[in-house]
Amino acid sequence: MGSSTWAHAQAPVTPPAPAAPQPVATSPLFFPIKPGTQNFLSGSMGEIRPNHFHGGIDIKTDGKIGLPVYAAESGYISRIKVSSYGYGWLIYITHPNGLVTTYAHLNHFTPAIAQHMLQVQYQKQAFDVDVTLPETQFPVKRGDIIAYSGNTGGSGGPHLHFEVRDKNDKLFNPLRYTFTEIKDQVPPIVYNFALVPQGIKSRVQGQYQRKMFTPVKQGNIYTITDTISAAGLLGLEIQAIDKYDGALNQNGVQAMELLINGEAIHSHTLDGIPFELQRQISSHINYQELKLSNKAFQRLYVADGNKLPLYETNKNKGKFNIEEGKLYEVLVNLSDSYKNTTQLRFMMRGEGNAYYTNGTPTVTKPKINYEILESILKVTVADTAKEARNLDLYIGNYKYAVIPSYTTAAGSVYLYNLIGGLPDSVDLAGTKARFKFEHTIVPDTEFLYSNRYLDITFHKESLYDTLYLQTSHDAQDVFSINNPLTTLFKPAKVTLRPKNIPADKSKAAVYGLGWGKSSGFLGGVWEGDAITFSARDLGKFKVLSDTVGPTVKLVQKSPNQISFKVWDNLSGMASWRCEVNGQWLLLKWEHKNSTLTSERLDKTVPLSGDVVLTVKDAMGNETVYRTKI
């Protein structure tokens, strides 16, 4: 795209910024905010987010917007993006060495860049624009001001998000350049760790369970006083954070190394993360624990389906085997970007996994509960008998006797590997529990499953791990596919056949029913009485109708600017168009406060005349608001 300008356009006036203090030349990159002075971070590289790794650093801006943002190195502005979501207002700079630096959540650009983007928005008649630029249009030198910091997009407060990538969009840790502007003498902090069974014969303190422990700090070492008894193949998970000098924010730990009896069996460094694999964070962490307790446990083993190129592991991918009668020292080295280190150290002793009893439940009639841990079906039976009995497990016409693994005050525990076939039910002397398993879906294959009320197509990269499919459809027309604790790497294609067909299908779409009463618009395309949509997560879904247009409220109007408050009752705002005397006017959308605010292309021409704002939601419901200036 060329650099031509419109004759009547006038660049916005931005006060000149003071000259940047020159930092000590110890880093190959120029620090992009307040260079040469101490800065503070609110986010670090690899920090755990709900569905992605944090891909750079978040630099605080003193709670303000409008701080000058400087080019980290010479090069040229290769891409500019404007959006109300995600990165918000964003600049990419391509450098001669092949690196690309990005600067996100910007409030506004320098005058020449701002005017060019405004022209693009008026040419395209759109607020959201994504522009690729030639080398010659906006060359920059190291330390040039390119923009001003802000709070746009998905930002939760004023800051600059700064990234370093290569030409293939692999995300590098910006702190590998050891900026002197960031001070860090605080080592990582360990909150909890967990031991996780990895086989049917595995035990932690005598039980098949994921067991969490809270260590105490002694000097620079976190430990527990007791020796943990265990058996079989296990995996270790750690909940830990890092902090920087002068800031209270909880940031991510950069690197972890696991040693068993002095032998390194797993290490990972959260650096060099391919942008397209950021969602793989769901296999790097214990996703279910994050959703249930908001605790981010990093796995120190490579889970099935994890394709991230971050690990050095043993043949068991970081899992370790505990043998009966042997003693093990477990040591984890945690380090941050400034090489501050912390150790977690504890002892384990191998135990047997033969049947035992250490109590019996007190119930008047048998009760059966079950859960699935990885591929293991764990059935707990609170029985009235004094001695544990075998459990009958049915697969089709076949009956199998499952012996108890151990008995506690909660009941006798029976373990069954679902790889052996999906059971229909279990029976203990007439007390039964039925299962809703429908099919075993393995990852790395495309698979279509159908029943009377839905179809699901799992693509080759949809699943992280083997899925034991369970679906349901209730009287309220709610469809369930496993549960919200099951996330996908690539979306699955789902077709629903509701009982109650909407009177106007053009206004009906699929919504994901999240925690509590929340719902999220997912869309969908109708074909006959079935609707097909794309699912990024499994869980509960329902077809809802939205026949009400968005609500529009005038906030203020003047010859210089007009702004509106806009909100929608269900599907959410999808598009808007504003005209003044028939001429298109740019309205900037800020979803955080549901506000549309005008920006004129020619600041010398006041707004005057008939104003018509047309707003549509995702289901095409339209609201037209008229006023005069």
JSON list of N, CA and C in Angstrom, two decimals, residues 37-62:
[
{"chain": "A", "resi": 37, "resn": "THR", "atom": "N", "xyz": [15.72, 3.94, 32.64]},
{"chain": "A", "resi": 37, "resn": "THR", "atom": "CA", "xyz": [15.24, 4.04, 34.02]},
{"chain": "A", "resi": 37, "resn": "THR", "atom": "C", "xyz": [14.66, 2.69, 34.43]},
{"chain": "A", "resi": 38, "resn": "GLN", "atom": "N", "xyz": [14.56, 2.47, 35.74]},
{"chain": "A", "resi": 38, "resn": "GLN", "atom": "CA", "xyz": [14.01, 1.20, 36.19]},
{"chain": "A", "resi": 38, "resn": "GLN", "atom": "C", "xyz": [12.54, 1.11, 35.81]},
{"chain": "A", "resi": 39, "resn": "ASN", "atom": "N", "xyz": [12.19, -0.04, 35.26]},
{"chain": "A", "resi": 39, "resn": "ASN", "atom": "CA", "xyz": [10.80, -0.32, 34.88]},
{"chain": "A", "resi": 39, "resn": "ASN", "atom": "C", "xyz": [10.30, -1.53, 35.64]},
{"chain": "A", "resi": 40, "resn": "PHE", "atom": "N", "xyz": [9.00, -1.75, 35.57]},
{"chain": "A", "resi": 40, "resn": "PHE", "atom": "CA", "xyz": [8.38, -2.83, 36.30]},
{"chain": "A", "resi": 40, "resn": "PHE", "atom": "C", "xyz": [7.45, -3.62, 35.39]},
{"chain": "A", "resi": 41, "resn": "LEU", "atom": "N", "xyz": [7.37, -4.92, 35.63]},
{"chain": "A", "resi": 41, "resn": "LEU", "atom": "CA", "xyz": [6.56, -5.80, 34.79]},
{"chain": "A", "resi": 41, "resn": "LEU", "atom": "C", "xyz": [5.30, -6.25, 35.52]},
{"chain": "A", "resi": 42, "resn": "SER", "atom": "N", "xyz": [4.22, -6.38, 34.76]},
{"chain": "A", "resi": 42, "resn": "SER", "atom": "CA", "xyz": [3.00, -6.99, 35.30]},
{"chain": "A", "resi": 42, "resn": "SER", "atom": "C", "xyz": [2.76, -8.36, 34.67]},
{"chain": "A", "resi": 43, "resn": "GLY", "atom": "N", "xyz": [3.59, -8.74, 33.70]},
{"chain": "A", "resi": 43, "resn": "GLY", "atom": "CA", "xyz": [3.45, -10.05, 33.06]},
{"chain": "A", "resi": 43, "resn": "GLY", "atom": "C", "xyz": [4.77, -10.47, 32.45]},
{"chain": "A", "resi": 44, "resn": "SER", "atom": "N", "xyz": [5.04, -11.79, 32.47]},
{"chain": "A", "resi": 44, "resn": "SER", "atom": "CA", "xyz": [6.31, -12.29, 31.95]},
{"chain": "A", "resi": 44, "resn": "SER", "atom": "C", "xyz": [6.07, -13.32, 30.86]},
{"chain": "A", "resi": 45, "resn": "MET", "atom": "N", "xyz": [7.15, -13.67, 30.17]},
{"chain": "A", "resi": 45, "resn": "MET", "atom": "CA", "xyz": [7.08, -14.65, 29.09]},
{"chain": "A", "resi": 45, "resn": "MET", "atom": "C", "xyz": [6.72, -16.03, 29.64]},
{"chain": "A", "resi": 46, "resn": "GLY", "atom": "N", "xyz": [5.76, -16.68, 28.99]},
{"chain": "A", "resi": 46, "resn": "GLY", "atom": "CA", "xyz": [5.38, -18.03, 29.37]},
{"chain": "A", "resi": 46, "resn": "GLY", "atom": "C", "xyz": [4.42, -18.10, 30.54]},
{"chain": "A", "resi": 47, "resn": "GLU", "atom": "N", "xyz": [4.02, -16.95, 31.05]},
{"chain": "A", "resi": 47, "resn": "GLU", "atom": "CA", "xyz": [3.05, -16.92, 32.14]},
{"chain": "A", "resi": 47, "resn": "GLU", "atom": "C", "xyz": [1.78, -17.67, 31.72]},
{"chain": "A", "resi": 48, "resn": "ILE", "atom": "N", "xyz": [1.19, -18.38, 32.67]},
{"chain": "A", "resi": 48, "resn": "ILE", "atom": "CA", "xyz": [0.04, -19.22, 32.36]},
{"chain": "A", "resi": 48, "resn": "ILE", "atom": "C", "xyz": [-1.22, -18.37, 32.25]},
{"chain": "A", "resi": 49, "resn": "ARG", "atom": "N", "xyz": [-1.85, -18.40, 31.09]},
{"chain": "A", "resi": 49, "resn": "ARG", "atom": "CA", "xyz": [-3.14, -17.76, 30.87]},
{"chain": "A", "resi": 49, "resn": "ARG", "atom": "C", "xyz": [-4.19, -18.85, 30.61]},
{"chain": "A", "resi": 50, "resn": "PRO", "atom": "N", "xyz": [-5.49, -18.54, 30.68]},
{"chain": "A", "resi": 50, "resn": "PRO", "atom": "CA", "xyz": [-6.51, -19.58, 30.60]},
{"chain": "A", "resi": 50, "resn": "PRO", "atom": "C", "xyz": [-6.42, -20.48, 29.36]},
{"chain": "A", "resi": 51, "resn": "ASN", "atom": "N", "xyz": [-6.02, -19.94, 28.21]},
{"chain": "A", "resi": 51, "resn": "ASN", "atom": "CA", "xyz": [-5.98, -20.79, 27.01]},
{"chain": "A", "resi": 51, "resn": "ASN", "atom": "C", "xyz": [-4.75, -20.54, 26.14]},
{"chain": "A", "resi": 52, "resn": "HIS", "atom": "N", "xyz": [-3.72, -19.90, 26.72]},
{"chain": "A", "resi": 52, "resn": "HIS", "atom": "CA", "xyz": [-2.51, -19.67, 25.93]},
{"chain": "A", "resi": 52, "resn": "HIS", "atom": "C", "xyz": [-1.35, -19.28, 26.86]},
{"chain": "A", "resi": 53, "resn": "PHE", "atom": "N", "xyz": [-0.13, -19.47, 26.35]},
{"chain": "A", "resi": 53, "resn": "PHE", "atom": "CA", "xyz": [1.03, -18.93, 27.04]},
{"chain": "A", "resi": 53, "resn": "PHE", "atom": "C", "xyz": [1.08, -17.42, 26.80]},
{"chain": "A", "resi": 54, "resn": "HIS", "atom": "N", "xyz": [1.48, -16.67, 27.80]},
{"chain": "A", "resi": 54, "resn": "HIS", "atom": "CA", "xyz": [1.74, -15.25, 27.58]},
{"chain": "A", "resi": 54, "resn": "HIS", "atom": "C", "xyz": [2.99, -15.14, 26.74]},
{"chain": "A", "resi": 55, "resn": "GLY", "atom": "N", "xyz": [2.88, -14.47, 25.60]},
{"chain": "A", "resi": 55, "resn": "GLY", "atom": "CA", "xyz": [3.95, -14.54, 24.60]},
{"chain": "A", "resi": 55, "resn": "GLY", "atom": "C", "xyz": [4.99, -13.45, 24.65]},
{"chain": "A", "resi": 56, "resn": "GLY", "atom": "N", "xyz": [5.02, -12.65, 25.70]},
{"chain": "A", "resi": 56, "resn": "GLY", "atom": "CA", "xyz": [6.01, -11.57, 25.77]},
{"chain": "A", "resi": 56, "resn": "GLY", "atom": "C", "xyz": [6.09, -11.06, 27.19]},
{"chain": "A", "resi": 57, "resn": "ILE", "atom": "N", "xyz": [6.38, -9.77, 27.35]},
{"chain": "A", "resi": 57, "resn": "ILE", "atom": "CA", "xyz": [6.38, -9.15, 28.67]},
{"chain": "A", "resi": 57, "resn": "ILE", "atom": "C", "xyz": [5.39, -7.99, 28.68]},
{"chain": "A", "resi": 58, "resn": "ASP", "atom": "N", "xyz": [4.75, -7.78, 29.82]},
{"chain": "A", "resi": 58, "resn": "ASP", "atom": "CA", "xyz": [3.86, -6.63, 30.01]},
{"chain": "A", "resi": 58, "resn": "ASP", "atom": "C", "xyz": [4.60, -5.62, 30.87]},
{"chain": "A", "resi": 59, "resn": "ILE", "atom": "N", "xyz": [4.83, -4.45, 30.30]},
{"chain": "A", "resi": 59, "resn": "ILE", "atom": "CA", "xyz": [5.60, -3.40, 30.97]},
{"chain": "A", "resi": 59, "resn": "ILE", "atom": "C", "xyz": [4.62, -2.37, 31.55]},
{"chain": "A", "resi": 60, "resn": "LYS", "atom": "N", "xyz": [4.74, -2.10, 32.84]},
{"chain": "A", "resi": 60, "resn": "LYS", "atom": "CA", "xyz": [3.85, -1.15, 33.47]},
{"chain": "A", "resi": 60, "resn": "LYS", "atom": "C", "xyz": [4.10, 0.27, 32.94]},
{"chain": "A", "resi": 61, "resn": "THR", "atom": "N", "xyz": [3.03, 1.05, 32.94]},
{"chain": "A", "resi": 61, "resn": "THR", "atom": "CA", "xyz": [3.14, 2.43, 32.47]},
{"chain": "A", "resi": 61, "resn": "THR", "atom": "C", "xyz": [2.62, 3.41, 33.52]},
{"chain": "A", "resi": 62, "resn": "ASP", "atom": "N", "xyz": [2.90, 3.09, 34.78]},
{"chain": "A", "resi": 62, "resn": "ASP", "atom": "CA", "xyz": [2.54, 3.96, 35.90]},
{"chain": "A", "resi": 62, "resn": "ASP", "atom": "C", "xyz": [1.03, 4.20, 35.98]}
]
